[in-house]
Amino acid sequence: MPSTFTDPRLCPLCGQLNQCAMEIEKQTGVPQSACWCCTATISAELLSQIPEGARNQACVCAACAAKSAVGALA
C-alpha cells in the first residue's frame, strides 16, 4: 500500500516549502501573523490536481496558487 504521508510544510503540487504561517506556528510554537492562504483564492481546478492522498494534509504554496490565478485570467 503506498504511503499517504505528506509533509505539511511542503506544497503537495511542487514539493517546495509552502510557507504556511499556521504550520510554522504549529512546528515552532512561535505566534505568526495571518497566513497568506487565509485570504487567497485557490481554484477548484488547482485543488483537484492535488493527489488524493495529499488532500487536506498540506497547503499549496503561493507560487502554485499564483500560477493558477494567472492561468484563470488568460
PDB file of C-alpha atoms in Angstrom:
ATOM      1  CA  MET A   1       0.000   0.000   0.000  1.00  0.00           C
ATOM      2  CA  PRO A   2       1.521   3.377  -0.968  1.00  0.00           C
ATOM      3  CA  SER A   3       2.208   5.859   1.792  1.00  0.00           C
ATOM      4  CA  THR A   4      -0.125   8.824   2.027  1.00  0.00           C
ATOM      5  CA  PHE A   5       2.143  10.783   4.394  1.00  0.00           C
ATOM      6  CA  THR A   6       2.571  14.352   3.287  1.00  0.00           C
ATOM      7  CA  ASP A   7       4.981  16.778   4.921  1.00  0.00           C
ATOM      8  CA  PRO A   8       2.652  19.662   5.895  1.00  0.00           C
ATOM      9  CA  ARG A   9       5.475  22.150   5.262  1.00  0.00           C
ATOM     10  CA  LEU A  10       5.657  21.254   1.569  1.00  0.00           C
ATOM     11  CA  CYS A  11       3.349  22.097  -1.304  1.00  0.00           C
ATOM     12  CA  PRO A  12       1.649  18.879  -2.435  1.00  0.00           C
ATOM     13  CA  LEU A  13       1.940  20.018  -6.066  1.00  0.00           C
ATOM     14  CA  CYS A  14       5.550  21.156  -6.467  1.00  0.00           C
ATOM     15  CA  GLY A  15       7.230  19.944  -3.271  1.00  0.00           C
ATOM     16  CA  GLN A  16       8.625  23.373  -2.355  1.00  0.00           C
ATOM     17  CA  LEU A  17       8.124  24.952   1.084  1.00  0.00           C
ATOM     18  CA  ASN A  18       4.591  26.314   1.290  1.00  0.00           C
ATOM     19  CA  GLN A  19       5.392  28.957   3.944  1.00  0.00           C
ATOM     20  CA  CYS A  20       2.055  28.368   5.678  1.00  0.00           C
ATOM     21  CA  ALA A  21       2.102  30.540   8.815  1.00  0.00           C
ATOM     22  CA  MET A  22      -0.309  28.207  10.569  1.00  0.00           C
ATOM     23  CA  GLU A  23       2.023  25.254  10.043  1.00  0.00           C
ATOM     24  CA  ILE A  24       5.078  27.311  11.050  1.00  0.00           C
ATOM     25  CA  GLU A  25       3.304  28.207  14.298  1.00  0.00           C
ATOM     26  CA  LYS A  26       2.437  24.550  14.928  1.00  0.00           C
ATOM     27  CA  GLN A  27       6.027  23.493  14.296  1.00  0.00           C
ATOM     28  CA  THR A  28       7.766  26.260  16.248  1.00  0.00           C
ATOM     29  CA  GLY A  29       5.243  27.397  18.847  1.00  0.00           C
ATOM     30  CA  VAL A  30       6.012  30.984  17.803  1.00  0.00           C
ATOM     31  CA  PRO A  31       2.870  33.026  17.081  1.00  0.00           C
ATOM     32  CA  GLN A  32       2.602  34.074  13.433  1.00  0.00           C
ATOM     33  CA  SER A  33       0.515  36.707  11.724  1.00  0.00           C
ATOM     34  CA  ALA A  34      -2.338  35.551   9.494  1.00  0.00           C
ATOM     35  CA  CYS A  35      -1.206  33.297   6.678  1.00  0.00           C
ATOM     36  CA  TRP A  36      -1.324  34.436   3.053  1.00  0.00           C
ATOM     37  CA  CYS A  37      -3.554  31.448   2.329  1.00  0.00           C
ATOM     38  CA  CYS A  38      -6.333  32.750   4.597  1.00  0.00           C
ATOM     39  CA  THR A  39      -7.177  35.429   2.035  1.00  0.00           C
ATOM     40  CA  ALA A  40      -6.045  33.668  -1.145  1.00  0.00           C
ATOM     41  CA  THR A  41      -8.476  32.378  -3.722  1.00  0.00           C
ATOM     42  CA  ILE A  42      -7.415  28.928  -4.820  1.00  0.00           C
ATOM     43  CA  SER A  43      -9.343  27.482  -7.724  1.00  0.00           C
ATOM     44  CA  ALA A  44     -11.171  24.176  -7.544  1.00  0.00           C
ATOM     45  CA  GLU A  45      -9.211  23.186 -10.665  1.00  0.00           C
ATOM     46  CA  LEU A  46      -5.897  23.655  -8.838  1.00  0.00           C
ATOM     47  CA  LEU A  47      -7.155  21.814  -5.755  1.00  0.00           C
ATOM     48  CA  SER A  48      -8.280  18.911  -7.956  1.00  0.00           C
ATOM     49  CA  GLN A  49      -4.651  18.476  -9.107  1.00  0.00           C
ATOM     50  CA  ILE A  50      -3.542  17.570  -5.573  1.00  0.00           C
ATOM     51  CA  PRO A  51      -3.058  13.795  -5.300  1.00  0.00           C
ATOM     52  CA  GLU A  52      -5.945  12.300  -3.318  1.00  0.00           C
ATOM     53  CA  GLY A  53      -3.693  11.014  -0.525  1.00  0.00           C
ATOM     54  CA  ALA A  54      -2.271  14.504   0.000  1.00  0.00           C
ATOM     55  CA  ARG A  55      -5.557  16.419   0.108  1.00  0.00           C
ATOM     56  CA  ASN A  56      -6.215  18.325   3.333  1.00  0.00           C
ATOM     57  CA  GLN A  57      -2.726  17.424   4.523  1.00  0.00           C
ATOM     58  CA  ALA A  58      -0.665  20.415   3.355  1.00  0.00           C
ATOM     59  CA  CYS A  59      -1.197  23.862   1.857  1.00  0.00           C
ATOM     60  CA  VAL A  60      -0.477  24.699  -1.757  1.00  0.00           C
ATOM     61  CA  CYS A  61       2.393  27.203  -1.994  1.00  0.00           C
ATOM     62  CA  ALA A  62       1.917  30.810  -3.092  1.00  0.00           C
ATOM     63  CA  ALA A  63       3.785  30.181  -6.360  1.00  0.00           C
ATOM     64  CA  CYS A  64       1.424  27.374  -7.425  1.00  0.00           C
ATOM     65  CA  ALA A  65      -1.611  29.407  -6.343  1.00  0.00           C
ATOM     66  CA  ALA A  66      -0.341  32.407  -8.332  1.00  0.00           C
ATOM     67  CA  LYS A  67       0.274  30.301 -11.450  1.00  0.00           C
ATOM     68  CA  SER A  68      -3.273  29.006 -11.198  1.00  0.00           C
ATOM     69  CA  ALA A  69      -4.655  32.539 -10.813  1.00  0.00           C
ATOM     70  CA  VAL A  70      -2.671  33.772 -13.839  1.00  0.00           C
ATOM     71  CA  GLY A  71      -3.917  30.816 -15.881  1.00  0.00           C
ATOM     72  CA  ALA A  72      -7.502  31.620 -14.895  1.00  0.00           C
ATOM     73  CA  LEU A  73      -7.095  35.194 -16.139  1.00  0.00           C
ATOM     74  CA  ALA A  74      -5.652  34.174 -19.508  1.00  0.00           C
TER      75      ALA A  74
END
